[in-house]
mmCIF file of C-alpha atoms and ligand atoms in Angstrom:
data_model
loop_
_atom_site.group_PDB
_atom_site.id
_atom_site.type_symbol
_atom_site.label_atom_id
_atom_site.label_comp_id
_atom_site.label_asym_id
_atom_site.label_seq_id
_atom_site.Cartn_x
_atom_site.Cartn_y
_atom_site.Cartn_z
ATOM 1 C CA UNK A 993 89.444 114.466 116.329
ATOM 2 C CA UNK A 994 88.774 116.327 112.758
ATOM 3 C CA UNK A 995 88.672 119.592 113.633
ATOM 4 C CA UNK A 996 87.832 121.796 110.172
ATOM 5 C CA UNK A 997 89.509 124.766 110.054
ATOM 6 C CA UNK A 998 87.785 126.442 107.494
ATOM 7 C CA UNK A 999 83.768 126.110 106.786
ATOM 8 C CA UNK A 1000 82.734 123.353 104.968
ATOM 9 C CA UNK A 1001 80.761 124.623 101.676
ATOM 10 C CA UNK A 1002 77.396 123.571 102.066
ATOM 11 C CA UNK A 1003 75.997 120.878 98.998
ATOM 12 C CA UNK A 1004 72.777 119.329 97.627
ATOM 13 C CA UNK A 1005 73.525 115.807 96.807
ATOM 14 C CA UNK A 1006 70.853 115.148 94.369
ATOM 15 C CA UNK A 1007 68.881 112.350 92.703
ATOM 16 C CA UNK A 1008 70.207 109.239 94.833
ATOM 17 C CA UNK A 1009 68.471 107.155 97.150
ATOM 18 C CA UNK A 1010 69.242 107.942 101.330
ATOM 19 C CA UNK A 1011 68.904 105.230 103.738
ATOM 20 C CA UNK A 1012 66.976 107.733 106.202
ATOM 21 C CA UNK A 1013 64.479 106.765 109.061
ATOM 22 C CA UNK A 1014 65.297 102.827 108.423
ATOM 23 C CA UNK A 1015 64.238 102.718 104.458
ATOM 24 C CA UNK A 1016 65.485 103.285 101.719
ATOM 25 C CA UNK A 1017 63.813 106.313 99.996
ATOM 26 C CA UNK A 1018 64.515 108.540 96.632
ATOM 27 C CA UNK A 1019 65.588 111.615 98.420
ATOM 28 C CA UNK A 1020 67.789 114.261 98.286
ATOM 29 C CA UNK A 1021 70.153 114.974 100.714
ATOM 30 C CA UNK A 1022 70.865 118.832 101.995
ATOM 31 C CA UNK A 1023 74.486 119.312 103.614
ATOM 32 C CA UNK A 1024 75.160 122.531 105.008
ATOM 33 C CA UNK A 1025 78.191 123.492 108.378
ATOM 34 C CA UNK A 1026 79.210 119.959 108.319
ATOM 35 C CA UNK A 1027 75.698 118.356 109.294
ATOM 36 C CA UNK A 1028 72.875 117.232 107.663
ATOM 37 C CA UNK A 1029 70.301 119.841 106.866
ATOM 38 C CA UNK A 1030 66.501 119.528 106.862
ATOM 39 C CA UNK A 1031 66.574 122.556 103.633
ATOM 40 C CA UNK A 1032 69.170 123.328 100.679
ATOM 41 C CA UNK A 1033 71.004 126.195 101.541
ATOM 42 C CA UNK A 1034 70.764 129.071 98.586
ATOM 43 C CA UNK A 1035 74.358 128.633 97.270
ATOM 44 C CA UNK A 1036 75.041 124.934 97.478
ATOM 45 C CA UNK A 1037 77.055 122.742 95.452
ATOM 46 C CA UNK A 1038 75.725 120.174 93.691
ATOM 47 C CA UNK A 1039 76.371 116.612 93.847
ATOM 48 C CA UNK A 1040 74.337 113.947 90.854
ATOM 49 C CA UNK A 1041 73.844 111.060 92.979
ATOM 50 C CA UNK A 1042 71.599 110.126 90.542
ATOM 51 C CA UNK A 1043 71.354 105.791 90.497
ATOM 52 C CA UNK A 1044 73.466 106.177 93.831
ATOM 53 C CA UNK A 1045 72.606 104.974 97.096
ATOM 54 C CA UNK A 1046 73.287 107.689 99.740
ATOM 55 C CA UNK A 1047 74.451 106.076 103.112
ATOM 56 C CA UNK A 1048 75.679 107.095 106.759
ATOM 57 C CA UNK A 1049 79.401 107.213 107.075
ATOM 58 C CA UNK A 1050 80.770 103.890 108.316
ATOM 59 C CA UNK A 1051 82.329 103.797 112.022
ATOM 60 C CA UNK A 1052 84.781 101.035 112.074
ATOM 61 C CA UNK A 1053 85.215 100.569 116.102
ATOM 62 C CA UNK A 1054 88.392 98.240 115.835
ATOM 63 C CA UNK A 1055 90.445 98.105 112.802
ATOM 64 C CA UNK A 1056 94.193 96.680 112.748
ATOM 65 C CA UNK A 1057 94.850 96.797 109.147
ATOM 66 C CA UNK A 1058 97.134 99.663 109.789
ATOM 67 C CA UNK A 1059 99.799 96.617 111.405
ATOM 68 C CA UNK A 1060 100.384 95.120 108.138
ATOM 69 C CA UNK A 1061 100.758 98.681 106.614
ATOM 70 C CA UNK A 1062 103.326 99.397 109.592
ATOM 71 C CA UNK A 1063 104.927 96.159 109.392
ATOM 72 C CA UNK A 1064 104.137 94.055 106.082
ATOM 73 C CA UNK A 1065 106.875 91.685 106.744
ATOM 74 C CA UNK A 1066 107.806 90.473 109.553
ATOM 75 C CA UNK A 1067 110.860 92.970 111.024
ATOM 76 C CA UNK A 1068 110.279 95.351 108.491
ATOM 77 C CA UNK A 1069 108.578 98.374 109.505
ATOM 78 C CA UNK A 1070 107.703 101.472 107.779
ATOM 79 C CA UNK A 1071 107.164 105.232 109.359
ATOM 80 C CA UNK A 1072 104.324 106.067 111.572
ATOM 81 C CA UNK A 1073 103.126 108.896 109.223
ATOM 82 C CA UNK A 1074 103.691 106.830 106.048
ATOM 83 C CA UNK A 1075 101.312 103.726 107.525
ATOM 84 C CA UNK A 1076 98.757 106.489 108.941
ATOM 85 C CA UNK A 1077 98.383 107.932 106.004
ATOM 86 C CA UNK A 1078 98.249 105.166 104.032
ATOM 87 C CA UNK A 1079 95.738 103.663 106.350
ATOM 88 C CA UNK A 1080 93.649 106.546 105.966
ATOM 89 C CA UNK A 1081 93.672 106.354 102.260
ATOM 90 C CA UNK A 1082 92.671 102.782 102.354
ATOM 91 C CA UNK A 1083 90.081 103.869 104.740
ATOM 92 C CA UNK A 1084 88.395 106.569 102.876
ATOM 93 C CA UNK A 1085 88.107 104.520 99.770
ATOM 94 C CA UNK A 1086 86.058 101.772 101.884
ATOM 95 C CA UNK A 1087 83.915 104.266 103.344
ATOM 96 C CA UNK A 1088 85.104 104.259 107.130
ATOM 97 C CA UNK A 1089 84.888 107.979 108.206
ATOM 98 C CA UNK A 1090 85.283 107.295 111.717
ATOM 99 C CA UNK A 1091 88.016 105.022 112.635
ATOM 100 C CA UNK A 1092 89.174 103.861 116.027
ATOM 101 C CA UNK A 1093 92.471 102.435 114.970
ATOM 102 C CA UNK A 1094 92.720 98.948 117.624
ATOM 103 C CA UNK A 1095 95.938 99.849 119.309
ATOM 104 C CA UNK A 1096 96.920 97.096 121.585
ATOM 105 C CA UNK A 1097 99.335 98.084 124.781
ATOM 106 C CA UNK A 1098 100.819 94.819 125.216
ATOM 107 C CA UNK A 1099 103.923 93.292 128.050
ATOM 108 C CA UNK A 1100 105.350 91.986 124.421
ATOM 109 C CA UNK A 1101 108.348 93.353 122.882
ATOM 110 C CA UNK A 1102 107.741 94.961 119.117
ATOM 111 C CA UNK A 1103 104.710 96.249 117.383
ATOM 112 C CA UNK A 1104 102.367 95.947 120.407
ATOM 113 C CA UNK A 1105 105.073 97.151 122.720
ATOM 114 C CA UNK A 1106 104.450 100.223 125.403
ATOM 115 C CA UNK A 1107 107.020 101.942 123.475
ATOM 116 C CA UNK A 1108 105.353 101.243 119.528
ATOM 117 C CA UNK A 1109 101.746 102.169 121.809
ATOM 118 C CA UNK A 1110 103.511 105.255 122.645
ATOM 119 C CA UNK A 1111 105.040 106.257 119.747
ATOM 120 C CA UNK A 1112 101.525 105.513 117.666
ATOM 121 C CA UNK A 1113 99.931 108.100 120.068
ATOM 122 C CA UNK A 1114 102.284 110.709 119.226
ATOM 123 C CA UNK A 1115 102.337 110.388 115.456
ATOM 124 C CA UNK A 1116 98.413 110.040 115.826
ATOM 125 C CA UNK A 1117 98.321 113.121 117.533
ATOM 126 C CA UNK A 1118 100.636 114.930 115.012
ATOM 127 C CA UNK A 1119 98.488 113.485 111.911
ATOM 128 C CA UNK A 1120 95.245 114.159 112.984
ATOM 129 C CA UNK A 1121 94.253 117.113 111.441
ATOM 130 C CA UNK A 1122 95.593 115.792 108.505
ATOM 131 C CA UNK A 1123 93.907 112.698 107.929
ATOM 132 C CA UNK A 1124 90.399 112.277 105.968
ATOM 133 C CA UNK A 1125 88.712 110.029 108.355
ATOM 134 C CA UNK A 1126 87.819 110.970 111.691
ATOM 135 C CA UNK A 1127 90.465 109.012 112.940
ATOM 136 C CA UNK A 1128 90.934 107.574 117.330
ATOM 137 C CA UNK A 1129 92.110 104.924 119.114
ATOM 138 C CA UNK A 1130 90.626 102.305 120.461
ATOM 139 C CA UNK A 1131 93.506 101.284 123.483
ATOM 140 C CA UNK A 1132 93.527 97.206 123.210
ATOM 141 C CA UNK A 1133 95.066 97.076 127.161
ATOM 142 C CA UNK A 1134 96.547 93.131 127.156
ATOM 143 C CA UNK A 1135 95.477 92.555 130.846
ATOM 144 C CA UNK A 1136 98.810 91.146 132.060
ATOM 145 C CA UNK A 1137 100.064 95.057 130.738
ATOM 146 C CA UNK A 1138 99.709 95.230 133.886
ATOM 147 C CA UNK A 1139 102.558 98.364 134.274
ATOM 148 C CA UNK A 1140 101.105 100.322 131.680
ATOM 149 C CA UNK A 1141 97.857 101.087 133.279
ATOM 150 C CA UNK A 1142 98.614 104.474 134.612
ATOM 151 C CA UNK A 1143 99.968 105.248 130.917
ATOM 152 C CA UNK A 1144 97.134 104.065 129.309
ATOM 153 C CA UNK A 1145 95.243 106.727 131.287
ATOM 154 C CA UNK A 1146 97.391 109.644 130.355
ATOM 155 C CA UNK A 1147 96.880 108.392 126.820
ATOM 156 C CA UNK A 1148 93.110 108.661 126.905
ATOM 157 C CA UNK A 1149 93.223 111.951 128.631
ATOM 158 C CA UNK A 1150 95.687 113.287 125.855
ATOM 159 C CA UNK A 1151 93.254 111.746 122.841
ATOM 160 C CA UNK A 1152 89.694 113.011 124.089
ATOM 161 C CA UNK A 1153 87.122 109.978 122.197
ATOM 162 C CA UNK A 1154 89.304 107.299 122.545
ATOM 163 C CA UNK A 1155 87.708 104.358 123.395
ATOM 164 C CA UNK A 1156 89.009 101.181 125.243
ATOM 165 C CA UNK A 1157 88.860 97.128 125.059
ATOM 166 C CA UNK A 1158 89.719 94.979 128.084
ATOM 167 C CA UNK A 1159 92.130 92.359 125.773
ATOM 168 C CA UNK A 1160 93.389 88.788 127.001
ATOM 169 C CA UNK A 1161 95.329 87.079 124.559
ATOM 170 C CA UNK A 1162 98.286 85.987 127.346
ATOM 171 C CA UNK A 1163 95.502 83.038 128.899
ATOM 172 C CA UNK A 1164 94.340 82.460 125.310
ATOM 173 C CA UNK A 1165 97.896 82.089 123.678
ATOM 174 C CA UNK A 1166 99.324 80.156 126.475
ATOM 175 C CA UNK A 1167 97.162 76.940 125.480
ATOM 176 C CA UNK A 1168 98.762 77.230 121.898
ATOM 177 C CA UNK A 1169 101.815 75.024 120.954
ATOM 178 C CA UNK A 1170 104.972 76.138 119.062
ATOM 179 C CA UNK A 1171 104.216 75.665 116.051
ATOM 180 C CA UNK A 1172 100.390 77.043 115.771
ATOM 181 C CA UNK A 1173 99.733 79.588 113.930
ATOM 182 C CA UNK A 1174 99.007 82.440 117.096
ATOM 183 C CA UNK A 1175 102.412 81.976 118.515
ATOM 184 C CA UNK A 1176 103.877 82.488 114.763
ATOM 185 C CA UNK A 1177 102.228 85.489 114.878
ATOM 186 C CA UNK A 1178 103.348 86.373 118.019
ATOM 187 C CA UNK A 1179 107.232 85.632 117.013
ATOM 188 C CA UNK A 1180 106.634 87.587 113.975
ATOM 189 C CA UNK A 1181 105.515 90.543 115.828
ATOM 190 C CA UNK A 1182 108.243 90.316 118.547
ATOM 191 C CA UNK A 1183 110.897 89.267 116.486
ATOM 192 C CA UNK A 1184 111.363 86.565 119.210
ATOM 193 C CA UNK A 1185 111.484 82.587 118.725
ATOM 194 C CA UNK A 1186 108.473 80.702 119.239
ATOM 195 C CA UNK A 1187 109.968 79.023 121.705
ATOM 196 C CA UNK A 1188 110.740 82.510 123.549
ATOM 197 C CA UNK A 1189 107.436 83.577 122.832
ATOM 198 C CA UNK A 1190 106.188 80.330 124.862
ATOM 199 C CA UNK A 1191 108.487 81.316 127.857
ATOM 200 C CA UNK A 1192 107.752 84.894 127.882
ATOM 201 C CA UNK A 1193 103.754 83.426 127.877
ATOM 202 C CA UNK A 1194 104.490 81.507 130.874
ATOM 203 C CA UNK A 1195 106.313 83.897 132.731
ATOM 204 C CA UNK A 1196 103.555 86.330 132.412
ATOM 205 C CA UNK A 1197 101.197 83.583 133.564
ATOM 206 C CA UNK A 1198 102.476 83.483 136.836
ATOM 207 C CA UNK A 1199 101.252 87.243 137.781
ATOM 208 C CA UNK A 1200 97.619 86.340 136.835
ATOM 209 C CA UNK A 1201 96.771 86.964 140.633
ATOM 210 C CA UNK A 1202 97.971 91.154 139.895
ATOM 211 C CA UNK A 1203 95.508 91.001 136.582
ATOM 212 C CA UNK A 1204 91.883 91.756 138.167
ATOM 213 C CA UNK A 1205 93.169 95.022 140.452
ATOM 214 C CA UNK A 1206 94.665 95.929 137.524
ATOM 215 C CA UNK A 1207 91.819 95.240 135.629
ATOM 216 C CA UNK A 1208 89.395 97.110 138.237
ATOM 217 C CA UNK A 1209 91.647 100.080 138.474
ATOM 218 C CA UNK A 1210 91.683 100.868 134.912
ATOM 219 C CA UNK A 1211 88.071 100.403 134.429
ATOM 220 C CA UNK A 1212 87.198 102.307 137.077
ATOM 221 C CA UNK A 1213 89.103 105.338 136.269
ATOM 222 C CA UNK A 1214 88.427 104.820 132.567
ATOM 223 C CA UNK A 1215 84.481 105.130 133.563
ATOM 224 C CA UNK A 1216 84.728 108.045 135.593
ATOM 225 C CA UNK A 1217 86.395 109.986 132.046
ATOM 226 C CA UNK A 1218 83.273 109.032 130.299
ATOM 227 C CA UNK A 1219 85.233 106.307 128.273
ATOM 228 C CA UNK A 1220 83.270 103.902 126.252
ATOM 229 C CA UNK A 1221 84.883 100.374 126.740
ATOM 230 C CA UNK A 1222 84.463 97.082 125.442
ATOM 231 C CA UNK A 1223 85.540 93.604 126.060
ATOM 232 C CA UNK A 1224 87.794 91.645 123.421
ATOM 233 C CA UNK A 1225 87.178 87.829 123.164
ATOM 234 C CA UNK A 1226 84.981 87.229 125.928
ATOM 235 C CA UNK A 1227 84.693 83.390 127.148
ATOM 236 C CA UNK A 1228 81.272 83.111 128.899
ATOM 237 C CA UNK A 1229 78.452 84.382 130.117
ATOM 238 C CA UNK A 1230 79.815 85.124 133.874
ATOM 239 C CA UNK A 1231 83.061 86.911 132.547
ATOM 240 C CA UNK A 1232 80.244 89.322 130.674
ATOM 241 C CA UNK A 1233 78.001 89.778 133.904
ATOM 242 C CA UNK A 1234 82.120 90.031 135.588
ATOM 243 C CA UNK A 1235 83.080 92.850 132.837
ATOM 244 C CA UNK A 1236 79.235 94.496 133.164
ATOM 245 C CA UNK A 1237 79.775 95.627 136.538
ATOM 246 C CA UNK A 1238 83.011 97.438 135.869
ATOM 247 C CA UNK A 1239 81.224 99.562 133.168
ATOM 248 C CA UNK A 1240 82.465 97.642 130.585
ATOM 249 C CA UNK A 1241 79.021 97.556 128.074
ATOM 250 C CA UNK A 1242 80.143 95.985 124.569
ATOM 251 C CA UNK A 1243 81.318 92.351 124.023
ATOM 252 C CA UNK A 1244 83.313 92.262 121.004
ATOM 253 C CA UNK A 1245 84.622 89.222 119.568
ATOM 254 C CA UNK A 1246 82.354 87.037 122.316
ATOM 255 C CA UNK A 1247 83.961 83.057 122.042
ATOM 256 C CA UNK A 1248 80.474 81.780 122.330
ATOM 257 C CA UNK A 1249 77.079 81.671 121.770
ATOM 258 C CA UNK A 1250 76.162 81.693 124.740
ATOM 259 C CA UNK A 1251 78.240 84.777 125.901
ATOM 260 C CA UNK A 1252 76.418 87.083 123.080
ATOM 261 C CA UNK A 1253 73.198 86.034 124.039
ATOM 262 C CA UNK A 1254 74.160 87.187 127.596
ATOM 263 C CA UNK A 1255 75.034 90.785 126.469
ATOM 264 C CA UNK A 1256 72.292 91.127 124.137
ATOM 265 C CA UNK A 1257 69.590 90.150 126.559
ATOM 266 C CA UNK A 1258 70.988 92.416 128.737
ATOM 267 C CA UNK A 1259 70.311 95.311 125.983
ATOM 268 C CA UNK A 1260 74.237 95.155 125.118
ATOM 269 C CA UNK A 1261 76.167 95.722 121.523
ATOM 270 C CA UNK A 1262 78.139 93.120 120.558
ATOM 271 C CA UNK A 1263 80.490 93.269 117.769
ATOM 272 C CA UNK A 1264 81.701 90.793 115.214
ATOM 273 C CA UNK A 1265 84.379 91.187 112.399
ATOM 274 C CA UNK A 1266 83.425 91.977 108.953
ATOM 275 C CA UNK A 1267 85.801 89.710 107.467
ATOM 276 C CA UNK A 1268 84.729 86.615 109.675
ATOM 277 C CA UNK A 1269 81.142 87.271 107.561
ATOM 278 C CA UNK A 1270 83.002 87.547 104.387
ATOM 279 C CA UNK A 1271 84.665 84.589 104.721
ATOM 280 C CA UNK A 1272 81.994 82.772 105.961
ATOM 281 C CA UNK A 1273 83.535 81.270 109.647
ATOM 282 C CA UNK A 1274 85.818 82.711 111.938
ATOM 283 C CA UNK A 1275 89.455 81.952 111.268
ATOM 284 C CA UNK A 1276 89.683 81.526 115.103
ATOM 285 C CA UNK A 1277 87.119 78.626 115.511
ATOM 286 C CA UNK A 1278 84.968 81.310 117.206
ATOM 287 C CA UNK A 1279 81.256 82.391 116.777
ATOM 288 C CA UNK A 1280 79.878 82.181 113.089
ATOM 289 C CA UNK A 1281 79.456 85.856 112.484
ATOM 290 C CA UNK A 1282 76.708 85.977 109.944
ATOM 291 C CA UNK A 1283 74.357 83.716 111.336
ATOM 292 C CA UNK A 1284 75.141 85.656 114.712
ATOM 293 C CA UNK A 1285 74.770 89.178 112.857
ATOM 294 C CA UNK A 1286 71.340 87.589 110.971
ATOM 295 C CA UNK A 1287 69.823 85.984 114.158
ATOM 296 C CA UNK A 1288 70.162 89.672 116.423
ATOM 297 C CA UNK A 1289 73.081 87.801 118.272
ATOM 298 C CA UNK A 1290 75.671 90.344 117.207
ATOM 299 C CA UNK A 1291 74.711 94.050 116.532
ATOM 300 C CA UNK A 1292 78.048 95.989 115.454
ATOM 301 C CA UNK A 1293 80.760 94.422 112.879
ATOM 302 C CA UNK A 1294 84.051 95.680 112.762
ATOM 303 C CA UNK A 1295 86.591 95.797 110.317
ATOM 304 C CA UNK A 1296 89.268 94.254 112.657
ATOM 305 C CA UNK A 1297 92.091 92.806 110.087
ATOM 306 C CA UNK A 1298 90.810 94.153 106.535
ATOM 307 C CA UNK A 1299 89.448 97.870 106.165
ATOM 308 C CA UNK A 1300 87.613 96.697 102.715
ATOM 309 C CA UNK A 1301 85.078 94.030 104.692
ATOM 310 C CA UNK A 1302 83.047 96.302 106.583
ATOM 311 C CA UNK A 1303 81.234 98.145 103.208
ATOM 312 C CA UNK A 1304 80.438 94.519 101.903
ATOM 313 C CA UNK A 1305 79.562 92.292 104.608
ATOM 314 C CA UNK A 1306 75.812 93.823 104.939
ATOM 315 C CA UNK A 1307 75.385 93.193 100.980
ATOM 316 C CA UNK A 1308 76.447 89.683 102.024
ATOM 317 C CA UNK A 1309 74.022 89.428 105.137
ATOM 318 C CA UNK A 1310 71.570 90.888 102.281
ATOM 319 C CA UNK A 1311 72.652 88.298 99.473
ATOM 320 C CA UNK A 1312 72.795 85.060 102.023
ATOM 321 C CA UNK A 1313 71.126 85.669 104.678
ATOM 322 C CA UNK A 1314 67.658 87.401 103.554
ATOM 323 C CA UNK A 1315 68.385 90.321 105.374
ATOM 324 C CA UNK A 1316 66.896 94.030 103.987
ATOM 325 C CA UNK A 1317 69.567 96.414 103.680
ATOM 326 C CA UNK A 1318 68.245 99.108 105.839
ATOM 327 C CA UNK A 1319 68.628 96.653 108.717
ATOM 328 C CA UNK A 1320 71.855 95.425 107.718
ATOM 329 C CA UNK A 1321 73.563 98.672 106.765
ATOM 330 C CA UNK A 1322 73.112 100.156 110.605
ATOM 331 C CA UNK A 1323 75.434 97.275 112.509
ATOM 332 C CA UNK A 1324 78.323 99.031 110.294
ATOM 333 C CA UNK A 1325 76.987 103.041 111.396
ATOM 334 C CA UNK A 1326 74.324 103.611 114.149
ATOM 335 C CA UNK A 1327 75.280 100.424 116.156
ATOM 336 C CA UNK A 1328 79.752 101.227 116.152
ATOM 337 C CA UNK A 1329 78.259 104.888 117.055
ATOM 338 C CA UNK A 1330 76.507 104.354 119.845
ATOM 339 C CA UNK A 1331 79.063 101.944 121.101
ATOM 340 C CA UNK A 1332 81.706 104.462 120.853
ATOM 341 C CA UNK A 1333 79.031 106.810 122.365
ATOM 342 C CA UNK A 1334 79.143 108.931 119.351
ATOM 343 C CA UNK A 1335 75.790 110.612 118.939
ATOM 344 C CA UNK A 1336 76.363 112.729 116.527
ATOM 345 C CA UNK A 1337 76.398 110.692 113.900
ATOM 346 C CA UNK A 1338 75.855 107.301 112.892
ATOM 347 C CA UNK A 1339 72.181 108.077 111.019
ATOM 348 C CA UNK A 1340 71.570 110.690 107.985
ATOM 349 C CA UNK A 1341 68.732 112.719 110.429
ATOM 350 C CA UNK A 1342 68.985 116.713 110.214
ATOM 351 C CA UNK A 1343 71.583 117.935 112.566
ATOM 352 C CA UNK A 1344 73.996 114.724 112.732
ATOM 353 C CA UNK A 1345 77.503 115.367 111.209
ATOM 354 C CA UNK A 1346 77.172 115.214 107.182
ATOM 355 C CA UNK A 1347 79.094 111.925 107.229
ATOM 356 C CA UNK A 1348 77.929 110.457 103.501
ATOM 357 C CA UNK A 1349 78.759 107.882 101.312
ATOM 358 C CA UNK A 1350 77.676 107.398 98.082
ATOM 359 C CA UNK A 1351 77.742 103.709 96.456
ATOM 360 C CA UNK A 1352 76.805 102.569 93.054
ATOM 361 C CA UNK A 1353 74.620 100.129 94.216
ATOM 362 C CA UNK A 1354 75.399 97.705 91.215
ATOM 363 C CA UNK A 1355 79.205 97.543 91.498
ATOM 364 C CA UNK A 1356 78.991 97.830 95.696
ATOM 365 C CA UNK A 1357 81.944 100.433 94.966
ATOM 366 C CA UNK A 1358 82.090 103.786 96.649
ATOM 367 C CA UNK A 1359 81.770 107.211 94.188
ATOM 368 C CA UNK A 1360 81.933 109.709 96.744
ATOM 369 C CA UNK A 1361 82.740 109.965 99.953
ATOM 370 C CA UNK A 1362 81.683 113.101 102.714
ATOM 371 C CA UNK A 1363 83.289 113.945 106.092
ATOM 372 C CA UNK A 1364 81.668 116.250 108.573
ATOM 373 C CA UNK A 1365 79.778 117.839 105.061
ATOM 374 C CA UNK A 1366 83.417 118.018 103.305
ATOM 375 C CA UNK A 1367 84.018 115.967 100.100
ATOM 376 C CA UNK A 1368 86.399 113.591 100.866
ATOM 377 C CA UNK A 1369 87.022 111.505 97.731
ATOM 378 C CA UNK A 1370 85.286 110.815 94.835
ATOM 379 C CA UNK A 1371 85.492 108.834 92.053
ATOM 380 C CA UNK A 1372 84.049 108.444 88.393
HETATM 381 FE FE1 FE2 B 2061 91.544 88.440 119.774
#
């Protein structure tokens, strides 16, 4: 958690236009102890937002960009501090000033390891002061983890906000051949063969009768610290009603239709990736996310694999899908907040954290950039 050890100055940011109360209006914008202020305070600093568009802080509830920072080829890794702080940078520049970095705890050897989990908390803990963003973890527990439950837990207690996703990947994977494109993945991450990776798959398959008291335990415990949790990948609409009654309120990634409709009748967030509406489709052959995001089927996007998708895919849902920005701009900051069960922040209203960031709205770039009322970055 950012914990400011001196008092933020308080500043006037001036001229711009705030999305506030669901519009857009020409406003200006009084920051004062970190949190937005309903009054300029007498010696403020001032900030020309003049022409700028003045917007709550994004809240990126699963990002893994900060793998390819750690590892950007395959067996070549760089230090923990080096790739958080690097991740942060590239964070900060997009706009994401809360981060919940999507850590998974995997059986696998390598990057998802216990040990890489466990050495990721550490340096996390170690950075956090340090870092820009208001930077977490969201634990990705693989469900066939199945001995690292109990560390999981002392994880969460030792990283107050975390947040975690239920993650099954071992049942998905194990359909996959050799050669797809998943399992080189996997190999790549594991620095085992694909053929290995296949085995290793299968061999894990065989304890899928340990997975749900697993499953239940971790929930369960998870629930009673006040942990928000989510559900990664979902394949139908009983697995959501399944995951509902552990406590488990957020589908992310659902794998159908038919699965977000489920959670979002049910008065549920569910969360697609940003890039997925960049690029138009899923790469995995899953749900469409803009249509989903533009028809109320999804609710939260995430940056998942590429930090930089999260501050343009509501200009996108804006530029192809007819949507107004004020509606868009919320499943990137209210929506991740209240999933995280954040609530103080996520919306510019008086008394939220002073999380700001201020976009040309012609180039989509970001000019400034304000973390619990501290300037953070800003450009010309
Ligand atoms: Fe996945």
């Amino acid at each position: 958690m950012y914990r400011p050890k001196t008092r933020p100055e308080p500043w006037i940011l001036a001229g711009g236009t705030v999305l506030q109360d669901n519009t857009m209006q020409r406003s200006d914008l009084y920051l004062e102890d970190g949190c937005v202020a309903d009054a300029p305070a007498s010696n403020a600093r001032l900030y020309d937002a003049t022409g700028l568009w003045l917007l709550p802080g994004i809240v990126d509830v699963h990002g893994d960009g900060f793998e390819r920072i750690l590892m950007p080829r395959p067996g070549v890794t760089f230090s923990l501090p080096l790739a958080l702080a690097e991740a942060d940078r590239q964070m900060i520049t997009n706009g994401i000033t809360t981060a919940f970095h999507g850590l998974t705890i995997s059986w696998e050897p390598g990057l998802r390891s216990r040990k890489a989990a466990g050495d990721f908390v550490n340096a996390l803990a170690m950075a956090q002061d340090t870092l820009a963003c208001d930077t977490r973890i969201n634990f990705r527990w693989e469900t066939f983890a199945l001995e690292a439950v109990d560390e999981v837990l002392k994880w969460i207690d030792r990283l107050p906000g975390s947040i975690l996703s239920i993650n099954d990947h071992t049942t998905i994977n194990l359909c996959e051949p050799a050669g797809s494109r998943k399992i080189g993945r996997m190999a790549e991450r594991t620095g085992l063969s694909p053929e290995n990776c296949l085995k290793e798959l299968a061999r894990m398959a065989e304890r899928a009768g340990e997975v749900p008291d697993a499953l239940t335990r971790l929930a369960t415990a998870a629930r009673a610290l006040g942990v928000s949790m989510l559900a990664h990948d979902e394949p139908s609409a009983e697995i959501r009603t399944a995951h509902r009654a552990l406590g488990i309120s957020a589908s992310e990634f659902p794998m159908t239709e038919e699965t977000a409709a489920a959670a979002r009748a049910a008065g549920e967030h569910v969360v697609f990736g940003a890039p997925n509406v960049l690029r138009g489709g899923s790469q995995n052959n899953a749900v469409d996310a803009g249509p989903a995001m533009a028809s109320g089927l999804g609710s939260v996007l995430s940056s998942d694999y590429f930090y930089p998708s999260l501050i343009l895919a509501p200009f996108q849902l804006v530029d192809q899908a007819g949507m107004e920005f004020a509606d868009a701009w919320p499943f990137v900051s209210r929506h991740p907040a209240e999933v995280a069960g954040l609530v103080d922040r996520g919306s510019l209203a008086p008394g939220l954290r002073g999380d700001v960031i201020a976009l040309c709205p012609e180039t989509r770039r970001v000019r400034a950039v304000f973390v619990a009322g501290r300037r953070r970055l800003v450009l010309d």
